[in-house]
């Protein structure tokens, strides 16, 4: 006699269905953007009824908000070099595995004002944290440049695919960006005026 595995509880079944729906939503929002993604398409991709999607998430807007939640990376305090390396490590993870939730926001923000607002709100805390970690008077500009580089690399690699970024290894990209990131997180040397 063989033992059969226990049947999943209702709570486990619900959690599994929600995860399938969220995974399908992330994929479709990343591929098509907010406006072109429908609840029916998400339901079909998740192998559930469209009514179940609405039952679990309430609306397309609420589903989108959940699908694009991305926990922010904590930046370490410490030296400028440590801050640069933390940013490069975070970017390296996104270059190794396609960041579907981030891509869903990036693609959708171009056509949907609510998606753009979510993107700004989600990025504001991390941008502030990065600004505080850079010990220069122009830290806000430096943090903004670092953010633009990171988002530009991700958009180019996964959405635009116009250049060799799509084919380059994460290590190649990180190695080339390292001097730039170190420069942007490090205060310029103080110059001493001759007397």
mmCIF file of C-alpha atoms in Angstrom, residues 50-142:
data_model
loop_
_atom_site.group_PDB
_atom_site.id
_atom_site.type_symbol
_atom_site.label_atom_id
_atom_site.label_comp_id
_atom_site.label_asym_id
_atom_site.label_seq_id
_atom_site.Cartn_x
_atom_site.Cartn_y
_atom_site.Cartn_z
ATOM 1 C CA UNK A 50 -11.879 35.440 -14.691
ATOM 2 C CA UNK A 51 -14.393 35.679 -11.846
ATOM 3 C CA UNK A 52 -11.849 34.097 -9.505
ATOM 4 C CA UNK A 53 -9.292 36.757 -10.424
ATOM 5 C CA UNK A 54 -11.803 39.457 -9.528
ATOM 6 C CA UNK A 55 -12.831 37.603 -6.353
ATOM 7 C CA UNK A 56 -9.222 37.428 -5.098
ATOM 8 C CA UNK A 57 -8.010 40.853 -6.245
ATOM 9 C CA UNK A 58 -11.107 43.031 -6.704
ATOM 10 C CA UNK A 59 -10.013 44.971 -9.786
ATOM 11 C CA UNK A 60 -7.353 45.183 -12.453
ATOM 12 C CA UNK A 61 -5.811 48.143 -10.608
ATOM 13 C CA UNK A 62 -5.509 46.230 -7.339
ATOM 14 C CA UNK A 63 -4.118 43.189 -9.153
ATOM 15 C CA UNK A 64 -1.552 45.387 -10.886
ATOM 16 C CA UNK A 65 -0.525 46.941 -7.563
ATOM 17 C CA UNK A 66 0.065 43.491 -6.046
ATOM 18 C CA UNK A 67 1.784 42.111 -9.152
ATOM 19 C CA UNK A 68 4.370 44.882 -9.256
ATOM 20 C CA UNK A 69 5.270 44.908 -5.566
ATOM 21 C CA UNK A 70 9.025 44.582 -5.348
ATOM 22 C CA UNK A 71 10.811 44.704 -2.018
ATOM 23 C CA UNK A 72 13.435 47.433 -2.099
ATOM 24 C CA UNK A 73 17.035 46.455 -1.560
ATOM 25 C CA UNK A 74 18.483 47.845 1.629
ATOM 26 C CA UNK A 75 21.612 49.821 0.992
ATOM 27 C CA UNK A 76 24.325 49.403 3.585
ATOM 28 C CA UNK A 77 25.805 52.330 5.374
ATOM 29 C CA UNK A 78 29.538 52.631 5.288
ATOM 30 C CA UNK A 79 32.000 53.624 2.663
ATOM 31 C CA UNK A 80 31.186 54.918 -0.781
ATOM 32 C CA UNK A 81 32.712 51.741 -2.205
ATOM 33 C CA UNK A 82 30.311 49.599 -0.161
ATOM 34 C CA UNK A 83 27.333 51.597 -1.425
ATOM 35 C CA UNK A 84 28.532 51.211 -5.034
ATOM 36 C CA UNK A 85 29.037 47.456 -4.583
ATOM 37 C CA UNK A 86 25.563 47.051 -3.034
ATOM 38 C CA UNK A 87 24.020 48.788 -6.056
ATOM 39 C CA UNK A 88 26.047 46.657 -8.453
ATOM 40 C CA UNK A 89 25.054 43.460 -6.598
ATOM 41 C CA UNK A 90 21.387 44.443 -6.799
ATOM 42 C CA UNK A 91 21.684 45.228 -10.504
ATOM 43 C CA UNK A 92 23.546 41.948 -11.068
ATOM 44 C CA UNK A 93 20.603 39.998 -9.599
ATOM 45 C CA UNK A 94 18.238 41.754 -11.994
ATOM 46 C CA UNK A 95 20.511 40.977 -14.929
ATOM 47 C CA UNK A 96 20.726 37.302 -13.995
ATOM 48 C CA UNK A 97 16.996 36.679 -13.641
ATOM 49 C CA UNK A 98 14.443 38.718 -15.550
ATOM 50 C CA UNK A 99 12.835 41.149 -13.052
ATOM 51 C CA UNK A 100 9.279 40.611 -14.274
ATOM 52 C CA UNK A 101 7.589 42.837 -11.677
ATOM 53 C CA UNK A 102 9.963 45.716 -12.438
ATOM 54 C CA UNK A 103 9.447 45.242 -16.160
ATOM 55 C CA UNK A 104 5.680 45.291 -15.707
ATOM 56 C CA UNK A 105 5.963 48.712 -14.108
ATOM 57 C CA UNK A 106 8.511 50.025 -16.610
ATOM 58 C CA UNK A 107 6.410 49.013 -19.618
ATOM 59 C CA UNK A 108 3.112 50.096 -18.075
ATOM 60 C CA UNK A 109 4.278 53.487 -16.791
ATOM 61 C CA UNK A 110 4.706 54.739 -20.329
ATOM 62 C CA UNK A 111 0.997 54.401 -21.083
ATOM 63 C CA UNK A 112 -0.713 54.526 -17.701
ATOM 64 C CA UNK A 113 -0.550 57.468 -15.273
ATOM 65 C CA UNK A 114 -1.378 55.285 -12.247
ATOM 66 C CA UNK A 115 1.500 52.947 -13.083
ATOM 67 C CA UNK A 116 3.833 55.941 -13.382
ATOM 68 C CA UNK A 117 2.659 57.213 -9.981
ATOM 69 C CA UNK A 118 3.250 53.769 -8.433
ATOM 70 C CA UNK A 119 6.716 53.669 -9.964
ATOM 71 C CA UNK A 120 7.601 57.066 -8.509
ATOM 72 C CA UNK A 121 6.189 56.204 -5.086
ATOM 73 C CA UNK A 122 7.988 52.861 -4.916
ATOM 74 C CA UNK A 123 11.294 54.330 -6.025
ATOM 75 C CA UNK A 124 11.219 57.420 -3.820
ATOM 76 C CA UNK A 125 12.200 55.693 -0.580
ATOM 77 C CA UNK A 126 15.145 53.913 -2.165
ATOM 78 C CA UNK A 127 16.271 57.061 -3.966
ATOM 79 C CA UNK A 128 16.179 58.959 -0.649
ATOM 80 C CA UNK A 129 18.173 56.188 1.016
ATOM 81 C CA UNK A 130 20.739 56.286 -1.768
ATOM 82 C CA UNK A 131 20.963 60.092 -1.566
ATOM 83 C CA UNK A 132 21.672 59.866 2.170
ATOM 84 C CA UNK A 133 24.415 57.279 1.568
ATOM 85 C CA UNK A 134 26.393 59.525 -0.812
ATOM 86 C CA UNK A 135 28.540 62.012 1.133
ATOM 87 C CA UNK A 136 28.506 64.917 -1.328
ATOM 88 C CA UNK A 137 26.650 68.213 -1.624
ATOM 89 C CA UNK A 138 25.165 67.056 -4.948
ATOM 90 C CA UNK A 139 24.100 63.638 -3.618
ATOM 91 C CA UNK A 140 20.552 64.024 -4.949
ATOM 92 C CA UNK A 141 21.822 64.461 -8.522
ATOM 93 C CA UNK A 142 24.305 61.586 -8.158
#
